[in-house]
PDB file of C-alpha atoms and ligand atoms in Angstrom:
ATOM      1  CA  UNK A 126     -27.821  32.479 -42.716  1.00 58.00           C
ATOM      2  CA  UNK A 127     -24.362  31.576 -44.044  1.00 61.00           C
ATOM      3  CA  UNK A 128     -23.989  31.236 -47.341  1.00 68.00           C
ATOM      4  CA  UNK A 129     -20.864  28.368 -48.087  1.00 73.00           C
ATOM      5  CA  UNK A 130     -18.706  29.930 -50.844  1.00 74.00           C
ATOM      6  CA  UNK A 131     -18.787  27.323 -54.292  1.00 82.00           C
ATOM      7  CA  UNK A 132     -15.421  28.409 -54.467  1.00 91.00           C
ATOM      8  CA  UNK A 133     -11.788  28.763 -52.471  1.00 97.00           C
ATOM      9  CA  UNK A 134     -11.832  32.190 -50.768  1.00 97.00           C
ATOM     10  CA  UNK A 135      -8.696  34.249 -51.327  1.00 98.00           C
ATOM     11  CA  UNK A 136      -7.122  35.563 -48.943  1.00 98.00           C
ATOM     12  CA  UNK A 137      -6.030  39.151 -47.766  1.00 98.00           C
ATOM     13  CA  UNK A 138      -2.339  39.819 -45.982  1.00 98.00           C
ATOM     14  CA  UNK A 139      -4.366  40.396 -42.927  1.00 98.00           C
ATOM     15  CA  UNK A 140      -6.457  37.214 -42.996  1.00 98.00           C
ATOM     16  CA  UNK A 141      -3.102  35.229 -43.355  1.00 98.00           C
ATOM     17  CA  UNK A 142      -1.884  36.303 -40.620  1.00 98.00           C
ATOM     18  CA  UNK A 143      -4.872  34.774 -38.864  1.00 99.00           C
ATOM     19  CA  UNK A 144      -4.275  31.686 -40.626  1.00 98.00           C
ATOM     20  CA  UNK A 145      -0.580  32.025 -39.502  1.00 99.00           C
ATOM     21  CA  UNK A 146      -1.591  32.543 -35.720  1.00 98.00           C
ATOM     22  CA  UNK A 147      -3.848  29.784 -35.894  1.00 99.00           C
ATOM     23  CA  UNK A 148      -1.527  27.355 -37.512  1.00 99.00           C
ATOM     24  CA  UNK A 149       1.218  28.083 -35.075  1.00 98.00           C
ATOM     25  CA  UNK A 150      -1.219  27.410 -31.889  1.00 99.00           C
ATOM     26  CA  UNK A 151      -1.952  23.884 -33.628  1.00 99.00           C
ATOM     27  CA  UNK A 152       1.524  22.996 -34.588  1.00 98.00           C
ATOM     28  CA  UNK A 153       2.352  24.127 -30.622  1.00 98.00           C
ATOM     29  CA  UNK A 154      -0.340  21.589 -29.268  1.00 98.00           C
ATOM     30  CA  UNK A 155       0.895  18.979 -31.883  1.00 98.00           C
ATOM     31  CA  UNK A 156       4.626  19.226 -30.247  1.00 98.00           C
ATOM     32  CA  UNK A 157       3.294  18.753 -26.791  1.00 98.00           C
ATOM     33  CA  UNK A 158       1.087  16.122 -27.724  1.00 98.00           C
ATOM     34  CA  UNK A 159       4.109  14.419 -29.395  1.00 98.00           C
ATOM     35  CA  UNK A 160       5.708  14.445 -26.005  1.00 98.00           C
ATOM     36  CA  UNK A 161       2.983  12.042 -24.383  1.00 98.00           C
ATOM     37  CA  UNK A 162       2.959   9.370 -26.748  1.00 98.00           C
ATOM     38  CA  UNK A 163       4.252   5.906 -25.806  1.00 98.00           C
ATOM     39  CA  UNK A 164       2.976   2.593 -24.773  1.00 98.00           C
ATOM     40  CA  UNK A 165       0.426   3.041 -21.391  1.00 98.00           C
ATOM     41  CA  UNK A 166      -1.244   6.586 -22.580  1.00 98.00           C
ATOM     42  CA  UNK A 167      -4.785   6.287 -23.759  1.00 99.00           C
ATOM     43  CA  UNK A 168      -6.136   7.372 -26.463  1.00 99.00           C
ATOM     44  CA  UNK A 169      -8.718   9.283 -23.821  1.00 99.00           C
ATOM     45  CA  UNK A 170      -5.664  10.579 -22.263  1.00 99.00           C
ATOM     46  CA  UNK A 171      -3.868  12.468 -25.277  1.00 99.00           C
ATOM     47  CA  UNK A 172      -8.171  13.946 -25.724  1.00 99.00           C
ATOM     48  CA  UNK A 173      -7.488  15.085 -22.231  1.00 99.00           C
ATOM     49  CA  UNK A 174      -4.247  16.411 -23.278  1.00 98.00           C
ATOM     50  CA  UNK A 175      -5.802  18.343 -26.197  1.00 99.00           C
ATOM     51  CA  UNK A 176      -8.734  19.602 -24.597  1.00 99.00           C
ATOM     52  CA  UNK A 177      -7.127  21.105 -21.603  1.00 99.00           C
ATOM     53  CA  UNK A 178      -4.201  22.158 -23.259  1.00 99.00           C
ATOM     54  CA  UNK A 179      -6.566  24.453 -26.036  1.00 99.00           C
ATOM     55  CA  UNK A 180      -8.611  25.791 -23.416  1.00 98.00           C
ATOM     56  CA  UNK A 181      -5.447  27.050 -21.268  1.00 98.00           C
ATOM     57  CA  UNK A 182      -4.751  28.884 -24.235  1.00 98.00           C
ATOM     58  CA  UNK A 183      -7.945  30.309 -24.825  1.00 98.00           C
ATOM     59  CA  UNK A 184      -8.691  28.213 -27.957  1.00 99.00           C
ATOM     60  CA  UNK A 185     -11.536  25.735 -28.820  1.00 98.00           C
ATOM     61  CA  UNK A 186     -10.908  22.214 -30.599  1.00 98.00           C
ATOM     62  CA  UNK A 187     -12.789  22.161 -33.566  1.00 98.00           C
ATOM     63  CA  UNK A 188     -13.447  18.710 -33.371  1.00 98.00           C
ATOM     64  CA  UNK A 189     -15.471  18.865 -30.543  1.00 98.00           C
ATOM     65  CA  UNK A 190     -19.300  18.817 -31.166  1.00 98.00           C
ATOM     66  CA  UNK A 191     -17.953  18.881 -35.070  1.00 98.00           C
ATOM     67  CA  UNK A 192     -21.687  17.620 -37.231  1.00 97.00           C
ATOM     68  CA  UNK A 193     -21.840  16.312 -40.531  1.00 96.00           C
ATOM     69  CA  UNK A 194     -24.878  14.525 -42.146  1.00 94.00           C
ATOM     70  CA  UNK A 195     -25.697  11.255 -41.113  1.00 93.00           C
ATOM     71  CA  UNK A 196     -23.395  10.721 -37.891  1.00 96.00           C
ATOM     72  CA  UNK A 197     -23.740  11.989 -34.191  1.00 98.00           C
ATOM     73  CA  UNK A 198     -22.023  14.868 -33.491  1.00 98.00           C
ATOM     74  CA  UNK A 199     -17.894  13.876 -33.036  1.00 98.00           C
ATOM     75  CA  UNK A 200     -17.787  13.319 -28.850  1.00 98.00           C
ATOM     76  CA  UNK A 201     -14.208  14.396 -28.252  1.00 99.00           C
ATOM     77  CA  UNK A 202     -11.578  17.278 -29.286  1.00 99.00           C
ATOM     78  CA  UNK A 203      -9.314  14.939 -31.704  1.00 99.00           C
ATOM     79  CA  UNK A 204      -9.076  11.969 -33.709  1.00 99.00           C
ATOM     80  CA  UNK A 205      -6.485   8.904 -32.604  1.00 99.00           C
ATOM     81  CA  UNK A 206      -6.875   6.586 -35.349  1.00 99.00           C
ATOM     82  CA  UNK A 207      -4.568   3.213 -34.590  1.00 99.00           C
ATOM     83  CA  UNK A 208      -3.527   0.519 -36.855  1.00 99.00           C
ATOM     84  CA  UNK A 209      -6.192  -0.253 -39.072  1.00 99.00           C
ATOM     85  CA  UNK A 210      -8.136   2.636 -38.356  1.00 99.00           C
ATOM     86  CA  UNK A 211      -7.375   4.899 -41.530  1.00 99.00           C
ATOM     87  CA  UNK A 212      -9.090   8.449 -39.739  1.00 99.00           C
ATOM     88  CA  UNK A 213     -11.824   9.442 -37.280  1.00 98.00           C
ATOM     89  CA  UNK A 214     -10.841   7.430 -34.582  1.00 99.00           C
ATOM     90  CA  UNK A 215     -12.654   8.037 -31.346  1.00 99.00           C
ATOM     91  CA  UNK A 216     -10.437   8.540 -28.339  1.00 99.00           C
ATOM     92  CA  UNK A 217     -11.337   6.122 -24.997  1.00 98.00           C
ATOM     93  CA  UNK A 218     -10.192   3.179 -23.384  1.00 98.00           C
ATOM     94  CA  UNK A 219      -7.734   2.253 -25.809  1.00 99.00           C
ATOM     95  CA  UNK A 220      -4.608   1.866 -24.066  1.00 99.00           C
ATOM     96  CA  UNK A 221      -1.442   2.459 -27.025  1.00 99.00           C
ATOM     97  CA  UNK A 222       0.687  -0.442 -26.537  1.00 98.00           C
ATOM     98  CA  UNK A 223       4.730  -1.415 -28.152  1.00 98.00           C
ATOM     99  CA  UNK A 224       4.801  -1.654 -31.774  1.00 98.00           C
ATOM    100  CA  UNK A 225       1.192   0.206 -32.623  1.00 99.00           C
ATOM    101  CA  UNK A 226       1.078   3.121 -35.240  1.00 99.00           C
ATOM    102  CA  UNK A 227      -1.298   5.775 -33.967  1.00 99.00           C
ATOM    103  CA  UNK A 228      -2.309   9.046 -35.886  1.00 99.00           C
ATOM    104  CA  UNK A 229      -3.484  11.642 -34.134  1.00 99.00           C
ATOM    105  CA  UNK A 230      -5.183  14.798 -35.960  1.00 99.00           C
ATOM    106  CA  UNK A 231      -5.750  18.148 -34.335  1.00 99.00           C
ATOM    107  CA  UNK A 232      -7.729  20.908 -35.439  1.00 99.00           C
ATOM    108  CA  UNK A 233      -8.235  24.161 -33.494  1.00 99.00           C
ATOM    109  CA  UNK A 234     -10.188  27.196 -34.032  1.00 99.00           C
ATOM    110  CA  UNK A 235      -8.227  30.418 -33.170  1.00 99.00           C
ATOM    111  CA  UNK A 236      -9.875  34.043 -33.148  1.00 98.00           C
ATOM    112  CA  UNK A 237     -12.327  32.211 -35.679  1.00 98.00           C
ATOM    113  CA  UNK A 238      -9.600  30.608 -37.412  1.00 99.00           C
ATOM    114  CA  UNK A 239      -9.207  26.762 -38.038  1.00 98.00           C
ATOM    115  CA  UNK A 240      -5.276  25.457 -38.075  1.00 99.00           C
ATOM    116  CA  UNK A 241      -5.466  21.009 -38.722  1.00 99.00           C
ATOM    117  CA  UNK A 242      -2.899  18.878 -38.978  1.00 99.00           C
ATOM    118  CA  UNK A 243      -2.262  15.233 -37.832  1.00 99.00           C
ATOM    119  CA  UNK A 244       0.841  13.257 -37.141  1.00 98.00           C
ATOM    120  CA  UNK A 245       1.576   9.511 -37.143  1.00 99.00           C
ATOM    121  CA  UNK A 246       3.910   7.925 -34.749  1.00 99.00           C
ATOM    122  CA  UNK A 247       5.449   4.953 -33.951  1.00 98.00           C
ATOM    123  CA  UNK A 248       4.976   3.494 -30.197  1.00 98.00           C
ATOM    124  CA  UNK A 249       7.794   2.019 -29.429  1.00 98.00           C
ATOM    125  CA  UNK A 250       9.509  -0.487 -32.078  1.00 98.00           C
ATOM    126  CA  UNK A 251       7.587  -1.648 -34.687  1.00 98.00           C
ATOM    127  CA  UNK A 252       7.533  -4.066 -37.525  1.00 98.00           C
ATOM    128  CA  UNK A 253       9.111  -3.176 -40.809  1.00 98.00           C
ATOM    129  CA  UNK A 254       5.875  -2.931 -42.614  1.00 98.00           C
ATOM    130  CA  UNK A 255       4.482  -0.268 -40.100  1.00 99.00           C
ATOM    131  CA  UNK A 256       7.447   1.706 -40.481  1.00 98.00           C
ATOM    132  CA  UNK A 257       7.684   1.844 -44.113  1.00 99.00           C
ATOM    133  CA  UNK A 258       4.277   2.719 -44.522  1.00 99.00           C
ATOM    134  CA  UNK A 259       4.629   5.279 -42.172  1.00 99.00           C
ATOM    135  CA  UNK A 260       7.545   6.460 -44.337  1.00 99.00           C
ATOM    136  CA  UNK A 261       5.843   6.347 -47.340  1.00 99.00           C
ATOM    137  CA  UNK A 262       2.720   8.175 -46.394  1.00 99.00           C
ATOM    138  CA  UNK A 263       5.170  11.009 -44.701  1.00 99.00           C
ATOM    139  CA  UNK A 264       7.022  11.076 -48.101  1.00 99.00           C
ATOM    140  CA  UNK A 265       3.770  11.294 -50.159  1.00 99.00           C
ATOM    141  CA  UNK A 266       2.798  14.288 -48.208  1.00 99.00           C
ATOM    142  CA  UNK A 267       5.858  16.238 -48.600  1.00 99.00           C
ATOM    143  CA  UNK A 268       5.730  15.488 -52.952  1.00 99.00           C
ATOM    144  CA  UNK A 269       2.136  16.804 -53.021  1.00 98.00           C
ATOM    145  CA  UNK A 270       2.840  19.826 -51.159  1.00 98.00           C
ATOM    146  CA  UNK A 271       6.221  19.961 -53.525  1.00 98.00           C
ATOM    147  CA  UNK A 272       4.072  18.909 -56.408  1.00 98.00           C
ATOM    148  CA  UNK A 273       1.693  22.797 -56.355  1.00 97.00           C
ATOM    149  CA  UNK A 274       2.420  26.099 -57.696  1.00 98.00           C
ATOM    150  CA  UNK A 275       0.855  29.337 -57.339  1.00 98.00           C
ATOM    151  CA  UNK A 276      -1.700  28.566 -60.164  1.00 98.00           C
ATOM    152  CA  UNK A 277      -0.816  24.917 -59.928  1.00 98.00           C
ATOM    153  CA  UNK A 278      -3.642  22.143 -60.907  1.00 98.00           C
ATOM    154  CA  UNK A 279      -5.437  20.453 -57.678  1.00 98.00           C
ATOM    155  CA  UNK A 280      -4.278  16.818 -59.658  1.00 98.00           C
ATOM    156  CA  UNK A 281      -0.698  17.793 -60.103  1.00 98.00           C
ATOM    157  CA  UNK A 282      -0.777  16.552 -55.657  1.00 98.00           C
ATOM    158  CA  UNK A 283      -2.821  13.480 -55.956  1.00 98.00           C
ATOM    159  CA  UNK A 284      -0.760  12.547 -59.233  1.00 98.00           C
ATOM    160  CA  UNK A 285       3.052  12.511 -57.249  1.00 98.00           C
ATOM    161  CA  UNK A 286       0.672  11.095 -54.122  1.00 99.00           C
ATOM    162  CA  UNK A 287      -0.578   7.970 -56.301  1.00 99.00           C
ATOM    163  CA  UNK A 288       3.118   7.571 -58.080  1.00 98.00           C
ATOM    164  CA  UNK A 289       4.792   7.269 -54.982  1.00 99.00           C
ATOM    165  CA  UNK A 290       2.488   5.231 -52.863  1.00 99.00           C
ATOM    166  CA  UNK A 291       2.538   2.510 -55.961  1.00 98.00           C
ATOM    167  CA  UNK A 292       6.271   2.491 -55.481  1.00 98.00           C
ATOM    168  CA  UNK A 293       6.065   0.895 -52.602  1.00 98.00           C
ATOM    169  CA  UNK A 294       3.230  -1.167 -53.359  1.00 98.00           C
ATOM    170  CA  UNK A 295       0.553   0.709 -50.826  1.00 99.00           C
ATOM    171  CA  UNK A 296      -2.757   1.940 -52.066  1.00 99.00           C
ATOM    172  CA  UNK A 297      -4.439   5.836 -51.999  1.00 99.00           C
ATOM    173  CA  UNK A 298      -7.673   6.087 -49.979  1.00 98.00           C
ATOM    174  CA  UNK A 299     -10.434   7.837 -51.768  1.00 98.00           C
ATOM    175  CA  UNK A 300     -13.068   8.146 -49.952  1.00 97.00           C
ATOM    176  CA  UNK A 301     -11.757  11.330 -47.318  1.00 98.00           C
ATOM    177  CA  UNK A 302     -10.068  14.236 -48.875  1.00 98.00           C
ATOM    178  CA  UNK A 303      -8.093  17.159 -48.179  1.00 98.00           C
ATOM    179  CA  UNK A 304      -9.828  20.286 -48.469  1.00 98.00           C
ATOM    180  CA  UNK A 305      -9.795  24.105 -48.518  1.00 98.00           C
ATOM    181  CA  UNK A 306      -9.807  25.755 -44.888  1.00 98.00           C
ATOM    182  CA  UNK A 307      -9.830  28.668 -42.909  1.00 98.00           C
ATOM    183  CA  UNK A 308     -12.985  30.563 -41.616  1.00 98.00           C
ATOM    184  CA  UNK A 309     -14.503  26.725 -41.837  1.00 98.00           C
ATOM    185  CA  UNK A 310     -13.023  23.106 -40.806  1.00 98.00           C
ATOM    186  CA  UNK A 311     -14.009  22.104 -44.364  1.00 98.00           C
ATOM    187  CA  UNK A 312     -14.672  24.280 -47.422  1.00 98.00           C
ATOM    188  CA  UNK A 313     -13.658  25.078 -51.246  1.00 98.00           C
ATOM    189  CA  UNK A 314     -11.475  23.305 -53.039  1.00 98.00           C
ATOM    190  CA  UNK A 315     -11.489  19.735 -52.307  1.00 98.00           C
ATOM    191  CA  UNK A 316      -8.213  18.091 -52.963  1.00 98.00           C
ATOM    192  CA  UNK A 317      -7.962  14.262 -53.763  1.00 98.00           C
ATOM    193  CA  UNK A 318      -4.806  12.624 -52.957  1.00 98.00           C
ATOM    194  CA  UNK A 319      -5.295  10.738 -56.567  1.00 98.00           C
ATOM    195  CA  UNK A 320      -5.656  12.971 -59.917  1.00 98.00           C
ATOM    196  CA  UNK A 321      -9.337  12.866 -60.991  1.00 97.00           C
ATOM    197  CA  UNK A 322     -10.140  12.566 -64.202  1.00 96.00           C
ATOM    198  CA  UNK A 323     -11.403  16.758 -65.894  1.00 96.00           C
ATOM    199  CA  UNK A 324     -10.332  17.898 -62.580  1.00 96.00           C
ATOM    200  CA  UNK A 325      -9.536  21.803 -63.749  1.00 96.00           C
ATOM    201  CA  UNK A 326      -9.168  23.463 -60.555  1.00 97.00           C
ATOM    202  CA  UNK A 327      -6.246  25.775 -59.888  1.00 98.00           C
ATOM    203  CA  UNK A 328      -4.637  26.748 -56.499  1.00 98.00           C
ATOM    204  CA  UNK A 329      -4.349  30.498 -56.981  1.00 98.00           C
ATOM    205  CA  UNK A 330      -2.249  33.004 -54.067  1.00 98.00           C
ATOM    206  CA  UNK A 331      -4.292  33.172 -50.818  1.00 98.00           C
ATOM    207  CA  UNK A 332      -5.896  29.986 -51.244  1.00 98.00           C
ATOM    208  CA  UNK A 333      -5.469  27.771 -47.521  1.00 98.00           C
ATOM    209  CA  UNK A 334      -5.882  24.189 -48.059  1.00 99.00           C
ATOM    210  CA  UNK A 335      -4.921  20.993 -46.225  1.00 99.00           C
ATOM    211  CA  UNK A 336      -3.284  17.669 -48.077  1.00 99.00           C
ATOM    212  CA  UNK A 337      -3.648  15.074 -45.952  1.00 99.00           C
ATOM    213  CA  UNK A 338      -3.049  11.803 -47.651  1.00 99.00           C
ATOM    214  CA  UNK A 339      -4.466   8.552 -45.856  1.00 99.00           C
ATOM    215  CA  UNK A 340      -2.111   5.503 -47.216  1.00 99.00           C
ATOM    216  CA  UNK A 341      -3.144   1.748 -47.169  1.00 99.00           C
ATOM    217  CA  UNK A 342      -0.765  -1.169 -46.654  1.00 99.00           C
ATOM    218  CA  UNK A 343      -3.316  -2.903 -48.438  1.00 98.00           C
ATOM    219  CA  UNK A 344      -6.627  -2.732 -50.562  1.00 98.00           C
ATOM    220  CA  UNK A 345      -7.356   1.603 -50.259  1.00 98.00           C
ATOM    221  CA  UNK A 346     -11.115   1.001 -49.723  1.00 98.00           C
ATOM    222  CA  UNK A 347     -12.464   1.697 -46.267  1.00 98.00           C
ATOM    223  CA  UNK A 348     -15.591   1.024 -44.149  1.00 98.00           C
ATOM    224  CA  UNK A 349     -17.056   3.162 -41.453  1.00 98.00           C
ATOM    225  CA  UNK A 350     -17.796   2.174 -38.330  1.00 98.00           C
ATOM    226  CA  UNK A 351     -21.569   1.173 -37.829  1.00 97.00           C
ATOM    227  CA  UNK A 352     -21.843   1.855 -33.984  1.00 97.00           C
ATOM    228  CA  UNK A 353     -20.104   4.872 -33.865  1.00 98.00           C
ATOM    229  CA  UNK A 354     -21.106   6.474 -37.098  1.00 98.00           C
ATOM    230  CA  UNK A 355     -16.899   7.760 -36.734  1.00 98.00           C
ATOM    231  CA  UNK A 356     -14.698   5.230 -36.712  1.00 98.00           C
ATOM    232  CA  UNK A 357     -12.986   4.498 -40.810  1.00 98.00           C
ATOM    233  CA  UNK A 358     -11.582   1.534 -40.957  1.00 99.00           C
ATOM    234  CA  UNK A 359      -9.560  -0.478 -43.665  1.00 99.00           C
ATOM    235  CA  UNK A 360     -11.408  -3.018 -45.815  1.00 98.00           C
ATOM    236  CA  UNK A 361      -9.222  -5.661 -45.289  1.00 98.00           C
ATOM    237  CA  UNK A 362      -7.560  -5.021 -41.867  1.00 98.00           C
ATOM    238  CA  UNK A 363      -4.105  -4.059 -42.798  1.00 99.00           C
ATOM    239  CA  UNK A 364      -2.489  -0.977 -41.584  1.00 99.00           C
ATOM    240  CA  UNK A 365      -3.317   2.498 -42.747  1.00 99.00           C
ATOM    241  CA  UNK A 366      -0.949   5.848 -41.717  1.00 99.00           C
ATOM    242  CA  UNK A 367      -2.273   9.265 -42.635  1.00 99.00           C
ATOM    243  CA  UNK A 368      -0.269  12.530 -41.953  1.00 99.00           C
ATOM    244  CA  UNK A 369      -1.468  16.211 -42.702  1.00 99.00           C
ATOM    245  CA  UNK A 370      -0.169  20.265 -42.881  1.00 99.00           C
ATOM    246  CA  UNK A 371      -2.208  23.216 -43.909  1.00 99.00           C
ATOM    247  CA  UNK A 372      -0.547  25.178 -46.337  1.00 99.00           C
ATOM    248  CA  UNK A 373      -1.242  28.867 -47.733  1.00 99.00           C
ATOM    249  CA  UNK A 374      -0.428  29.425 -51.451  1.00 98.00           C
ATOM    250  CA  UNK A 375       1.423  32.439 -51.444  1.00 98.00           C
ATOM    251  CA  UNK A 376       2.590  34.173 -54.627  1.00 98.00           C
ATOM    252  CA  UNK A 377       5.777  32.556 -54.200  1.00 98.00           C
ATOM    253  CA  UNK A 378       4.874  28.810 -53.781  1.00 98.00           C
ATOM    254  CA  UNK A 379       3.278  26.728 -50.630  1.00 98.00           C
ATOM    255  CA  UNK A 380       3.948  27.891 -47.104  1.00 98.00           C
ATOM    256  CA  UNK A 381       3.333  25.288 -44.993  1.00 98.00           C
ATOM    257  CA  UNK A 382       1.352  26.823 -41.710  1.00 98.00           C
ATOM    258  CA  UNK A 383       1.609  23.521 -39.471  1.00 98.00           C
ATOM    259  CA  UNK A 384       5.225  23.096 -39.778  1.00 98.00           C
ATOM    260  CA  UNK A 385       5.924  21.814 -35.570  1.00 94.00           C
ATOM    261  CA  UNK A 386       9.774  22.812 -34.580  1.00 94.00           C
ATOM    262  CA  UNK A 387       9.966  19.472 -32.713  1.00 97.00           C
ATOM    263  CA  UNK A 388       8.484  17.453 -35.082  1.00 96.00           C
ATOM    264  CA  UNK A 389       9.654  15.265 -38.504  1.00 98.00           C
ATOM    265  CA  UNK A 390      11.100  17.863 -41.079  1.00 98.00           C
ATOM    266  CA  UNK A 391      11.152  17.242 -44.677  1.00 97.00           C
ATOM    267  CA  UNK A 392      13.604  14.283 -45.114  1.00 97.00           C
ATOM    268  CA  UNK A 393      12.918  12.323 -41.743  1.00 98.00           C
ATOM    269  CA  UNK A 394      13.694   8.932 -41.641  1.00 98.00           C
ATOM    270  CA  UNK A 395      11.392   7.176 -39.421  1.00 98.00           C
TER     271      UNK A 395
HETATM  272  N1  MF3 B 686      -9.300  16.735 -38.829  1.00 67.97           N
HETATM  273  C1  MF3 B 686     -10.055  15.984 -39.808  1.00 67.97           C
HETATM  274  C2  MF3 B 686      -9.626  16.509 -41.155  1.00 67.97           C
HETATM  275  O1  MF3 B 686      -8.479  16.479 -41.390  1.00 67.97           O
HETATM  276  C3  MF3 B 686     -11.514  16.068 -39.602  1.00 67.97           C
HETATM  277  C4  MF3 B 686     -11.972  15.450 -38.329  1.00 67.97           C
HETATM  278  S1  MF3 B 686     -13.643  15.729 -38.149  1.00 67.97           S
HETATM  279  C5  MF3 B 686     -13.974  15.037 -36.650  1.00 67.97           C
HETATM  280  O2  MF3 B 686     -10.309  17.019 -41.987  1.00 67.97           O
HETATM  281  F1  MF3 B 686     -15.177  15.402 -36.355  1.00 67.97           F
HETATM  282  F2  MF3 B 686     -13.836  13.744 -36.739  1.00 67.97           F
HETATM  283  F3  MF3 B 686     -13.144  15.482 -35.745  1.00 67.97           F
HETATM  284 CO1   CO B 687      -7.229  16.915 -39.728  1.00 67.97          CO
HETATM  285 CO1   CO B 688      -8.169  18.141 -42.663  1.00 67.97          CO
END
């Protein structure tokens, strides 16, 4: 029987370099998925994509199979969330068409090892709002990883997250979090994107964790997806964009493990 740990495991020089290989794979898939995506693929193609693409490598998507209580075990090896769909969209039929937003998020296990990230891009042109929110929620990840030190409070992220999403006049999701990871998808410490109120907990060296703030153009609450038990939708229908890195706290400050070479860089204007 494993026994989950009540609190973030620390971890050696050797077990970061795991984390590091892993990482890298995921960031690798995430720049060739990046490469596929305009209007005509479907969301069932980029699964293909990811699926055959992991197990050419030798890898396994976590997302595959992936259980949690009270929904059916996730059918396919990522998550394409479009539009209004704020996270856990199912891939299929959909086919991605000029001026959608579509997120997807990757996860794969490596040696034992779990790397996640998620991207959202622009098909083709789109309107104004789309692309500002897409710029905001972008921005809002880079200030929360900015935001942590080595000993750093959890709140000091979801604090810069909330600030700038209000600047623009979006809204912070609550419901889904960001969370610690690494021998587990999902594990010790949760981190909000929002500071919660006698939130002590400290990121100290060794920690992994993901931020991974989902950003409404409207109200932030969400509803899930009856038929599918998956699918999180916005309340209200407006857009939502989401983007995501796992980091390692190192004793020097937050090294980001996801960081693609193809992809959007600190700064990117969308
Ligand atoms: N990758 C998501 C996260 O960032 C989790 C997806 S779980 C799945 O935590 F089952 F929907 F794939
Ligand atoms: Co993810
Ligand atoms: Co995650």
């Amino acid at each position: 029987m494993l026994l989950r740990p009540r609190s973030a495991p620390r971890l050696n020089a050797q077990e970061r370099e795991a984390m590091r290989r892993a990482c890298r794979f995921n960031a690798q898939l995430m720049d060739e998925v990046r490469k596929h995506i305009r209007p005509g693929i479907t969301t069932g193609q980029i699964d293909k994509l990811v699926y055959e693409y992991t197990r050419d490598h030798g890898h396994t998507p976590a997302c595959l199979g992936y259980r949690v209580p009270d929904a059916p075990p996730f059918p396919k090896s990522c998550c394409t969330s479009v539009n209004d769909v704020v996270c856990h969209g199912i891939p299929g039929d959909y086919v991605l068409k000029e001026g959608d937003i579509v997120n997807v998020d990757l996860t794969t296990i490596v040696d034992g090892w779990y790397g996640d990230q998620s991207e959202t891009f622009l098909v083709g042109e789109v309107s104004d709002e789309a692309r500002r929110l897409v710029q905001c929620t972008f921005e809002c990840l880079w200030l929360g990883i900015q935001a942590i030190k080595p000993g750093g409070k959890v709140n000091d992220i979801g604090r810069a997250i909330v600030r700038h999403a209000h600047q623009y006049g979006f809204s912070v999701v609550q419901e889904y979090q960001g969370h610690g990871i690494g021998r587990r998808f999902h594990q010790p410490p949760d981190i909000p994107h929002y500071p919660r109120p006698r939130n002590a907990t400290r990121i100290e060296p060794g920690v992994c964790f993901t931020i991974e703030p989902m950003i409404n153009a409207g109200d932030w609450r969400t509803r899930r997806d009856p038929r599918d038990g998956w699918t999180v939708r916005t309340w209200d229908g407006k857009l939502s964009a989401q983007f995501e890195h796992t980091i390692l706290m190192t004793e020097q400050g937050p090294e980001v493990l996801t960081l693609t070479q193809h992809g959007p860089q600190p700064g990117h204007q969308f």
